[in-house]
Short mmCIF file of C-alpha atoms in Angstrom, two decimals:
data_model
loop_
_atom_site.label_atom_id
_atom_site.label_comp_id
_atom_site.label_asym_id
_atom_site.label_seq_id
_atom_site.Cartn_x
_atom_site.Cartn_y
_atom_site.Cartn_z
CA UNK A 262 -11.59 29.18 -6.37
CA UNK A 263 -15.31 29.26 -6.64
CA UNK A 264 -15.61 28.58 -3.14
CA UNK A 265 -12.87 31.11 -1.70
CA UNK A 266 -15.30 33.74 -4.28
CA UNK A 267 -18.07 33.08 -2.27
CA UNK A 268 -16.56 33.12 1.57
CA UNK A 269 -15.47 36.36 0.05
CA UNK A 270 -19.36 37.40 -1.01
CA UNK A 271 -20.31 36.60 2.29
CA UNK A 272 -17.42 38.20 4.42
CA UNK A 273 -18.45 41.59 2.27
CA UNK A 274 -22.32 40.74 3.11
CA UNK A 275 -22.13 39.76 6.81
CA UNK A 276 -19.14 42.33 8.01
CA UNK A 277 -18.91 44.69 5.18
CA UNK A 278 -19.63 48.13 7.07
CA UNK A 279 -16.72 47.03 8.93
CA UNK A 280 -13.75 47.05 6.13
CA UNK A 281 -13.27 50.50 5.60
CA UNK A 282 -11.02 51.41 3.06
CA UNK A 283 -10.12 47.37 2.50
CA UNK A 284 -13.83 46.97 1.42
CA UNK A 285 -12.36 48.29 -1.80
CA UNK A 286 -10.08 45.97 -2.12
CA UNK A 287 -12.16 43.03 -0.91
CA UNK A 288 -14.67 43.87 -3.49
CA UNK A 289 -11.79 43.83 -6.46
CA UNK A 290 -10.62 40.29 -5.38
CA UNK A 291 -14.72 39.33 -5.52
CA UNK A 292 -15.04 40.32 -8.93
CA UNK A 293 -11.40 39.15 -10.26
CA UNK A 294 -12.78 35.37 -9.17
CA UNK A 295 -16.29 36.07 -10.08
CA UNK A 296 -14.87 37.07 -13.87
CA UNK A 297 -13.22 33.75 -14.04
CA UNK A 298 -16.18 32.00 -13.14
CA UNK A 299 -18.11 34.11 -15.87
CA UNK A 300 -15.67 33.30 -18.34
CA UNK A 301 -15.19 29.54 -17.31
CA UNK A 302 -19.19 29.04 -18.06
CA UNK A 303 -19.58 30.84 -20.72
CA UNK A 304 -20.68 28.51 -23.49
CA UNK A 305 -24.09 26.79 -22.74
CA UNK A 306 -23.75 23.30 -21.55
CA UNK A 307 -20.07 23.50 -20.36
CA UNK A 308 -18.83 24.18 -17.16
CA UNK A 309 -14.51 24.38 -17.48
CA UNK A 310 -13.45 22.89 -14.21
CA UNK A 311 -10.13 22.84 -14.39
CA UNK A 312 -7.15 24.74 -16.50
CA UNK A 313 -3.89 22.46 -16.58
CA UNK A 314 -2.56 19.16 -16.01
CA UNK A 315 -2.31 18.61 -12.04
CA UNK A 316 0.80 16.20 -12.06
CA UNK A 317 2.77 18.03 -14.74
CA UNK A 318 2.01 20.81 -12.91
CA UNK A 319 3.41 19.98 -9.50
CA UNK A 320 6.29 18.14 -11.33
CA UNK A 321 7.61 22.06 -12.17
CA UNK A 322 9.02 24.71 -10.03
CA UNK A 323 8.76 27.93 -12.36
CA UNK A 324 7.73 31.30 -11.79
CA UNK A 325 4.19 31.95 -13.10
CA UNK A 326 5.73 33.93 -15.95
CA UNK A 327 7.80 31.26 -16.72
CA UNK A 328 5.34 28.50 -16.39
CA UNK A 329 5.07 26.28 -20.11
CA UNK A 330 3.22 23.13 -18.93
CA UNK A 331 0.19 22.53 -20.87
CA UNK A 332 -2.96 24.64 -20.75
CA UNK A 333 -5.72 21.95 -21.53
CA UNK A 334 -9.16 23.34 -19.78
CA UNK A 335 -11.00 20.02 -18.52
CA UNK A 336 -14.85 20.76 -18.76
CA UNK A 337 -17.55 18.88 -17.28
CA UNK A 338 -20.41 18.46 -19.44
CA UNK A 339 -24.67 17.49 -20.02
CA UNK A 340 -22.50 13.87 -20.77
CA UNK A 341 -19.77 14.03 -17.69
CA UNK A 342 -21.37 15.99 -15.86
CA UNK A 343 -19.90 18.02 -12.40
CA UNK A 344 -23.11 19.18 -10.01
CA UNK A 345 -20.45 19.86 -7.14
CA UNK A 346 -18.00 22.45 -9.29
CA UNK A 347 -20.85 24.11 -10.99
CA UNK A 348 -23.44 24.42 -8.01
CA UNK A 349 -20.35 26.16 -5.94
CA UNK A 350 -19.78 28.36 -9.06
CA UNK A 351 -23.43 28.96 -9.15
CA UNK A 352 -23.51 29.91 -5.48
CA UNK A 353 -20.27 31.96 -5.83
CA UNK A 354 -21.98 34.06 -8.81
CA UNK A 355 -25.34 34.32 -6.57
CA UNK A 356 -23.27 35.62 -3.38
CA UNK A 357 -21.37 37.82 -5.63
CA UNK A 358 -24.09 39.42 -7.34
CA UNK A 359 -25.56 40.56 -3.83
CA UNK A 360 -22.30 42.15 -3.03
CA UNK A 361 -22.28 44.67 -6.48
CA UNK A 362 -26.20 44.83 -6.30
CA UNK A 363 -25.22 47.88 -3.98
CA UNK A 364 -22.48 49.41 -6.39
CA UNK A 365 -23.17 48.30 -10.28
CA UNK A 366 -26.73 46.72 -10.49
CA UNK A 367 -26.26 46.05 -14.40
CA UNK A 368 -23.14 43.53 -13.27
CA UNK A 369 -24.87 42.24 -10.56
CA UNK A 370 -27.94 41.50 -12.83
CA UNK A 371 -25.22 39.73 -15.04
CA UNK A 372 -24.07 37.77 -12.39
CA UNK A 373 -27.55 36.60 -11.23
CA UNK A 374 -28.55 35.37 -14.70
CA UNK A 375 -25.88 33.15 -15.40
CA UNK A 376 -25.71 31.55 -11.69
CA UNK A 377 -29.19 30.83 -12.75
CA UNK A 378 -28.37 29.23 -15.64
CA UNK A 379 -25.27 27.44 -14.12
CA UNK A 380 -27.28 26.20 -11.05
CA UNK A 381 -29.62 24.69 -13.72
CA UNK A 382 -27.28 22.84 -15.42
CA UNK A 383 -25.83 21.31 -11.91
CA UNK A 384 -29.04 20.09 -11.09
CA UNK A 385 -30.66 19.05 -14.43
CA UNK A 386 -27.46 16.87 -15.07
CA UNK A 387 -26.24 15.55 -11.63
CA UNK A 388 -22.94 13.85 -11.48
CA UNK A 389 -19.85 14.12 -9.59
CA UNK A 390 -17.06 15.44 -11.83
CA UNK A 391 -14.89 12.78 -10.10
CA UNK A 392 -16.26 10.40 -12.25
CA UNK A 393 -15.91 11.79 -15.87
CA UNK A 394 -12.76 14.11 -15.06
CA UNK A 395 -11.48 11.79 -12.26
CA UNK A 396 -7.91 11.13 -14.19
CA UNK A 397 -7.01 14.57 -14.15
CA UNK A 398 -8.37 15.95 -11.22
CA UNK A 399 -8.43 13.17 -8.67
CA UNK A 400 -6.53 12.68 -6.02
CA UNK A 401 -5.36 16.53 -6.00
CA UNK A 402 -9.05 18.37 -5.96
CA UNK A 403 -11.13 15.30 -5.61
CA UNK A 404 -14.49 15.49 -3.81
CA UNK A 405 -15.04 13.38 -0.98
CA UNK A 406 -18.77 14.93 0.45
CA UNK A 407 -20.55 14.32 -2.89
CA UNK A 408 -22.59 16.42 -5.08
CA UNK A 409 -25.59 16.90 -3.13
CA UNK A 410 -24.31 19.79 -0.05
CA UNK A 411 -23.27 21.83 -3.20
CA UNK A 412 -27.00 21.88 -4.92
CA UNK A 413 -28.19 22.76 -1.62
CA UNK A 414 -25.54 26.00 -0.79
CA UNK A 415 -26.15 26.74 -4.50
CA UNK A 416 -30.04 26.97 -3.96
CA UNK A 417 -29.45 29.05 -0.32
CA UNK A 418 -27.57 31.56 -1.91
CA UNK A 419 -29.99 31.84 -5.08
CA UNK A 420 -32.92 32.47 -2.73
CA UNK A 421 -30.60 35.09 -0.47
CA UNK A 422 -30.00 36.81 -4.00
CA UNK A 423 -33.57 36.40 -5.56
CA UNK A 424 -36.21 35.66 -2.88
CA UNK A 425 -37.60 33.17 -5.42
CA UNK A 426 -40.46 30.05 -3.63
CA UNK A 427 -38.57 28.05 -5.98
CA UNK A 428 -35.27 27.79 -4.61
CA UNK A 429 -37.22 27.79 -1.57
CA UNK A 430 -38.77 24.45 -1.91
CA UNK A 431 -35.65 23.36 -3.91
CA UNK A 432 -33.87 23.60 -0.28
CA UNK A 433 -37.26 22.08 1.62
CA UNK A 434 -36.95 18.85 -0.30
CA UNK A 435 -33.43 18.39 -0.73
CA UNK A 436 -31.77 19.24 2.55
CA UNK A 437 -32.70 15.67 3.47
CA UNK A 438 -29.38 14.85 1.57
CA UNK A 439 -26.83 16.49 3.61
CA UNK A 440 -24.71 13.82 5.36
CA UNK A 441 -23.53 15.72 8.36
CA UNK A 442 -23.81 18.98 9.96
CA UNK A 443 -20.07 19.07 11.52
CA UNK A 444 -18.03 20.14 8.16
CA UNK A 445 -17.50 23.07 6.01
CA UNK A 446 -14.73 23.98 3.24
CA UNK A 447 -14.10 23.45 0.03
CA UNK A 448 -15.40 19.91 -0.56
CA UNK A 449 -18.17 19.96 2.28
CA UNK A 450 -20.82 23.06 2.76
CA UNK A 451 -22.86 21.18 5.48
CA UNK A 452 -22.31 23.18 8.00
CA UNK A 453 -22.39 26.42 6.50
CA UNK A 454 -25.49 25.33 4.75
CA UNK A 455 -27.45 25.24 8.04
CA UNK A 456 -25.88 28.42 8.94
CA UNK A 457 -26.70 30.57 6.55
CA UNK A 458 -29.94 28.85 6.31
CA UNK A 459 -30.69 29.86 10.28
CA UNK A 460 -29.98 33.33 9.51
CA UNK A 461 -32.50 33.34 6.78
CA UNK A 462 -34.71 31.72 8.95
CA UNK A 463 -36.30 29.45 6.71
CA UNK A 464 -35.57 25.87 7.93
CA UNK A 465 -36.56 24.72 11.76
CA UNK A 466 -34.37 21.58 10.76
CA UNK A 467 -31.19 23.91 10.10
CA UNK A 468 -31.54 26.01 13.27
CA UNK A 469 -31.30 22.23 15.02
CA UNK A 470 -28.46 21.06 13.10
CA UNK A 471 -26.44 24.53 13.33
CA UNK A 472 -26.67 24.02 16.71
CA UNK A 473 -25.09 20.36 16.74
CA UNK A 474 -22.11 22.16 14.34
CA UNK A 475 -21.56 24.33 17.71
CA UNK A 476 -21.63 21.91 19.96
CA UNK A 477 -19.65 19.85 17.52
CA UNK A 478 -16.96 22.33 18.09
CA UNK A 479 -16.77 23.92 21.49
CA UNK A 480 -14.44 22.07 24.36
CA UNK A 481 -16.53 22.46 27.10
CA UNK A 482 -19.55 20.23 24.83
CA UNK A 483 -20.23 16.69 25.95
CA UNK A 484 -20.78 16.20 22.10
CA UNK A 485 -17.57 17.68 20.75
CA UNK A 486 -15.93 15.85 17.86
CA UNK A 487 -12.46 17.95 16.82
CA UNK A 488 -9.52 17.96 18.50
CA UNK A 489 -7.37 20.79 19.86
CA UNK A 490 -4.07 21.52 20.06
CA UNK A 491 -1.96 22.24 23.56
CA UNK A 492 -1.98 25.70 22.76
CA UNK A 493 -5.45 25.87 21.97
CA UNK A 494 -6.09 25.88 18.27
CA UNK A 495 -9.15 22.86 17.07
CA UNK A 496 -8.16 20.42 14.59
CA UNK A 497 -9.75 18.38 12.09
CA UNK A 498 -8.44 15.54 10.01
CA UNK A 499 -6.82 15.72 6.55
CA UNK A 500 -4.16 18.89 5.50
CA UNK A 501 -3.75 22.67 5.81
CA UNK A 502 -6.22 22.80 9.09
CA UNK A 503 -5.98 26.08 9.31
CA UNK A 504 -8.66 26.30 6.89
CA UNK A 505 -10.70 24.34 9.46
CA UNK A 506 -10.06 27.38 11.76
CA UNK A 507 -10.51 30.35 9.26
CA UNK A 508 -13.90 28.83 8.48
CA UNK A 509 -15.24 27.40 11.61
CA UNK A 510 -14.55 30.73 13.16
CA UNK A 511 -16.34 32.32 10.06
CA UNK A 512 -19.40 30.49 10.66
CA UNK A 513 -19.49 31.55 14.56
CA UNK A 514 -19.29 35.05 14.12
CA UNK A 515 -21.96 34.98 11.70
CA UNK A 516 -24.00 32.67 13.95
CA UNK A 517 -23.45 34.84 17.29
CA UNK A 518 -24.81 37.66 15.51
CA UNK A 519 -28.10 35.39 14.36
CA UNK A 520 -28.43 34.71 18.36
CA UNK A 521 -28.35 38.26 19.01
CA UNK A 522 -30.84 38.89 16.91
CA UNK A 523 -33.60 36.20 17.86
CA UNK A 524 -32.48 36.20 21.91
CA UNK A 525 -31.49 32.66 21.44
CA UNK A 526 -28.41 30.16 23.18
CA UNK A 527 -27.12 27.02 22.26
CA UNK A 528 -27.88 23.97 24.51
CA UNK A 529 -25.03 21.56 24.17
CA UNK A 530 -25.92 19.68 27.60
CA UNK A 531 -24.51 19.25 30.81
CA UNK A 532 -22.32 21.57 31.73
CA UNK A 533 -22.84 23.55 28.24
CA UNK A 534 -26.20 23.70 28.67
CA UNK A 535 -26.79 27.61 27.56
CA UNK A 536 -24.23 28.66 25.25
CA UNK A 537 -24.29 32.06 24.82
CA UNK A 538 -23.41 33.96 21.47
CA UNK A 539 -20.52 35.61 23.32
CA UNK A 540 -18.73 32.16 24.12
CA UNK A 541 -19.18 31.89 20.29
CA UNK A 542 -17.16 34.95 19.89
CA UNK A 543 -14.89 33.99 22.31
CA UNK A 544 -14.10 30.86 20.32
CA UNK A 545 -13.81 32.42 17.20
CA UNK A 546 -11.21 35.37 18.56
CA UNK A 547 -9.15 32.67 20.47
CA UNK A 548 -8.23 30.71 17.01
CA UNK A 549 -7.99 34.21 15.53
CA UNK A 550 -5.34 35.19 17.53
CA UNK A 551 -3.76 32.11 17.74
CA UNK A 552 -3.01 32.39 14.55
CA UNK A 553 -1.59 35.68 14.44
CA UNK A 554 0.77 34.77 17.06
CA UNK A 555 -0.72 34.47 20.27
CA UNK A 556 0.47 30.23 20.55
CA UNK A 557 3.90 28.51 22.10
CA UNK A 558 5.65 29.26 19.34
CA UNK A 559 4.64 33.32 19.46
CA UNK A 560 4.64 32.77 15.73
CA UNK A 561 2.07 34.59 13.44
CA UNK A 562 0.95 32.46 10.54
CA UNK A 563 -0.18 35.39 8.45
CA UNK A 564 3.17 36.25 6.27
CA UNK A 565 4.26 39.09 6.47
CA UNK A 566 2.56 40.12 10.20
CA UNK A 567 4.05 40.03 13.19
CA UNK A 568 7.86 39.70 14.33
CA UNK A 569 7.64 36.10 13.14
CA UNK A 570 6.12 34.75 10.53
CA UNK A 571 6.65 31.93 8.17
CA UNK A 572 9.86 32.23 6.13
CA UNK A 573 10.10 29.26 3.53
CA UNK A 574 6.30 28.74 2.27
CA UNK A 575 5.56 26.37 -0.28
CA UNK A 576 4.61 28.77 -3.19
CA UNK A 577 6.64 29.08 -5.86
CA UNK A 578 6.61 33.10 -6.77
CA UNK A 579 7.54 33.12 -3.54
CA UNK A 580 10.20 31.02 -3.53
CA UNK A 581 11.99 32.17 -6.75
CA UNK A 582 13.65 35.35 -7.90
CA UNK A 583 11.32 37.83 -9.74
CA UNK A 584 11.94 38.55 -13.57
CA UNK A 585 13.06 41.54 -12.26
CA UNK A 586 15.54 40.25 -10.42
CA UNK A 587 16.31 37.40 -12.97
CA UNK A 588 15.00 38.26 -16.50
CA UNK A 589 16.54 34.28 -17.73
CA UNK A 590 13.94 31.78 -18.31
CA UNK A 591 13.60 29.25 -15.47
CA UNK A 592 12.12 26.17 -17.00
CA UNK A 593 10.55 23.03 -14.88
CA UNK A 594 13.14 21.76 -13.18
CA UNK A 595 15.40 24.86 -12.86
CA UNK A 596 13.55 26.27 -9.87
CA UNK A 597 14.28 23.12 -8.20
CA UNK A 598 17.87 25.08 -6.30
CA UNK A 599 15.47 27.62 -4.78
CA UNK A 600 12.54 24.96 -3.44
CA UNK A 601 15.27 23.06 -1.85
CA UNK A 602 17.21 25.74 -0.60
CA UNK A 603 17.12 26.91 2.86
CA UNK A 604 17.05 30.35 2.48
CA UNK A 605 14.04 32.76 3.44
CA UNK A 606 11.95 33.22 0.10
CA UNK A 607 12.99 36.25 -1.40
CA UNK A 608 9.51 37.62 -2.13
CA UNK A 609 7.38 37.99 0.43
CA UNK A 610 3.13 36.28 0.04
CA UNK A 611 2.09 39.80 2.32
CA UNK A 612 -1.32 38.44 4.09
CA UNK A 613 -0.99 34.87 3.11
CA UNK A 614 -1.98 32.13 5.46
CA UNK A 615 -0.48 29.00 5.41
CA UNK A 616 -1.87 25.21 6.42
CA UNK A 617 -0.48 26.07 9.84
CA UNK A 618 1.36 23.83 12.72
CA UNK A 619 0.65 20.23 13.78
CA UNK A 620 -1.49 19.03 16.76
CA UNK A 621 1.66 19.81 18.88
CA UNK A 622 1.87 23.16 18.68
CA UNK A 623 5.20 22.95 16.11
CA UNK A 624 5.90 23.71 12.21
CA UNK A 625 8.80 23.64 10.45
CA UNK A 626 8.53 25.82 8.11
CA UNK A 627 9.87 24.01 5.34
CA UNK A 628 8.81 24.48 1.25
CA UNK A 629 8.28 20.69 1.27
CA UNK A 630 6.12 20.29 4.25
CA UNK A 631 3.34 21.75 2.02
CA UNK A 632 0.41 20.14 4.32
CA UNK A 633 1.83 22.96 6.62
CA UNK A 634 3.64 25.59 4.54
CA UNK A 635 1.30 26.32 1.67
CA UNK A 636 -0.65 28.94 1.66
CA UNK A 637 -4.11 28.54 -0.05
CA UNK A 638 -7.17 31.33 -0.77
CA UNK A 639 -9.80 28.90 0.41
CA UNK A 640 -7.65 29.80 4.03
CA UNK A 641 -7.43 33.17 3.59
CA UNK A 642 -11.18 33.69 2.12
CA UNK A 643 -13.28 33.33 5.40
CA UNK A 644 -10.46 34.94 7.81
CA UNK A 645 -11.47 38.08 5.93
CA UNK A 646 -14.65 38.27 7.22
CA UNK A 647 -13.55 37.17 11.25
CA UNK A 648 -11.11 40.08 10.78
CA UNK A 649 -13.61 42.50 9.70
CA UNK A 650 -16.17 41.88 12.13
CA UNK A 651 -12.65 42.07 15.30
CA UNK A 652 -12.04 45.84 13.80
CA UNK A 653 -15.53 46.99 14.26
CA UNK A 654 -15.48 44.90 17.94
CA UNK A 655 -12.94 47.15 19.95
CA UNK A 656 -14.42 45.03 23.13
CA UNK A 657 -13.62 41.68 21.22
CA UNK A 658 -10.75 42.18 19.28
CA UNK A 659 -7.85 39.81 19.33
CA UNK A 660 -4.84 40.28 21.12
#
């Protein structure tokens, strides 16, 4: 959540002025997650990283309204500390509070303090939250990159928000940590780290490794390390790779518009030598619109767009009757008819993305094929932004 908040921040930041009306809306969703956040770090010393139990959780198919699992909050603390949840949550609050500096500088102030404080806490008690909070979260949301990428996206987006020499030389003598420049999501912020590092144009060292996350990326690069579908669309090991796409696409667009600005390409080698930020664009609009249909299957992956769409996602308001429709409680295993059902979900997720097809161009779309059929925000979050920068692009927009 804290990291879908702040692809959100920085969709509004980067490609704002090119929402229109949805701005509004965009801006709502930022400060819904950004209130959590507030509330989930409210008491000094505590960070809550987690609301429920995971398996009893996913052992129930009930509405939302339904739901009556248990409600434990798991917190890390100055004793089990959790550097990676509450540096994102820090850099969430940071990017947020640029986004409302604009409209309500009171909330923004708000939000600046206490990613402050929270930042503070993630780096004066370092610890992965995997290690005192491991039974309950692991292996559902545990972190595989470490603690470290998180201090350092924390810091970047505390100097974006404050300008501060601190966070400054925070960055300058912790960057050394980062393991890799070739990932960016939820768990890793390497990549995006040297991105939005380049564009403030403080580190020589991230304009270099930026550049390896392009060439990283693009087919045509001697040094490329992701795969690609038939049909065209890059994958990445591990589940729901659309998010791989949403965000790697993100990160182009924002970098193509940094090459504008400083007249620069991308040397890759050989045959890739100048990579312009136009090819970058290119890349980004060619997963774009492969996921809203333009792929073998002349599916659209956003539900609810298109002619075809996915029919049977794995989401359970989705799946089940609304209380309108069915006022009867539905306890945990009484939604089990409709996940196993073939029938189209009766309500439809309008916008959601789901994980997306396999390396071969197919999907199923089946409820319990979730590495394909569930949608997530931390998908959604960063396509935002690549479809607010294609509406103000008449010249690039996708098909």
């Amino acid at each position: 959540m804290a990291f879908s908040t702040s692809m959100l921040a920085w969709s509004v930041i980067q490609f704002g002025s090119s929402m229109g009306a949805e701005r509004k809306h965009a801006l709502e969703a930022i400060r819904w997650g950004a209130e959590y956040l507030m509330k989930a770090t409210s008491v000094p010393g505590y960070v809550v990283a987690q609301v429920g139990d995971p398996y009893s959780d996913h052992n129930c198919w009930q509405r939302p309204e339904d739901m009556d699992t248990s409600r434990t909050f798991y917190a890390v603390s100055k004793v089990y500390p959790g550097s990676e949840v509450s540096a994102e949550i820090a850099a969430a609050l940071a990017a947020s509070s640029i986004v409302f500096k604009r409209y309500q500088l009171a909330y923004s102030a708000r939000l600046l303090r206490r990613a402050r404080m929270v930042f503070e806490f993630a780096d004066k008690y370092r610890g992965s939250y995997n290690d005192g909070l491991g039974h309950w979260v692991c292996p559902f949301y545990c972190d595989y990159s470490g603690y470290q990428d998180e201090l350092v996206w924390g810091a970047a987006w505390l100097f974006k928000a404050t300008k501060n020499s601190y966070y400054r030389k925070y960055i300058d003598e912790n960057i050394h940590n980062l393991k890799t420049f070739a990932e960016f999501g939820w768990d890793s912020k390497d990549a995006g780290i040297n991105v939005l590092l380049s564009t403030l144009m403080i580190s020589n060292s991230s304009n270099s490794n930026a550049d390896k996350f392009i060439c990283s990326v693009l087919p045509e690069s001697p040094s490329l390390s992701v795969s690609y579908s038939p049909g065209g669309l890059m994958f990445k090991q591990g589940g729901s790779n659309l998010q791989h796409a949403t965000a790697f696409s993100f990160l182009f667009l924002v970098y193509a518009d940094y090459l504008k600005k400083v007249n620069r390409h991308v040397d890759c080698g050989g045959k890739a030598s100048a990579i312009s930020p136009t090819r970058l664009i290119q890349f980004a609009r060619s997963q774009v619109d492969y996921i809203l249909g333009s792929n073998p299957l002349k599916m659209s992956y956003m539900v609810g767009y298109g002619e075809k769409y996915p029919q049977r996602i794995h989401h359970r308001a989705s799946s089940l009757p609304s209380i309108y429709m069915q006022r009867g409680h539905i306890d945990c295993k009484g939604g089990s008819s409709y996940f196993q059902s073939q029938n189209p979900n009766p309500n439809v997720l309008l916008g959601a993305l789901v994980g997306g097809p396999d390396i071969n161009d197919q999907y199923a779309d089946s409820r319990s094929d979730f590495v394909h059929s569930e949608p997530t925000t931390y998908i959604n979050a960063p396509f935002v932004g690549a479809l607010a920068y294609f509406k103000s692009h008449p010249s690039s927009k996708p098909n």
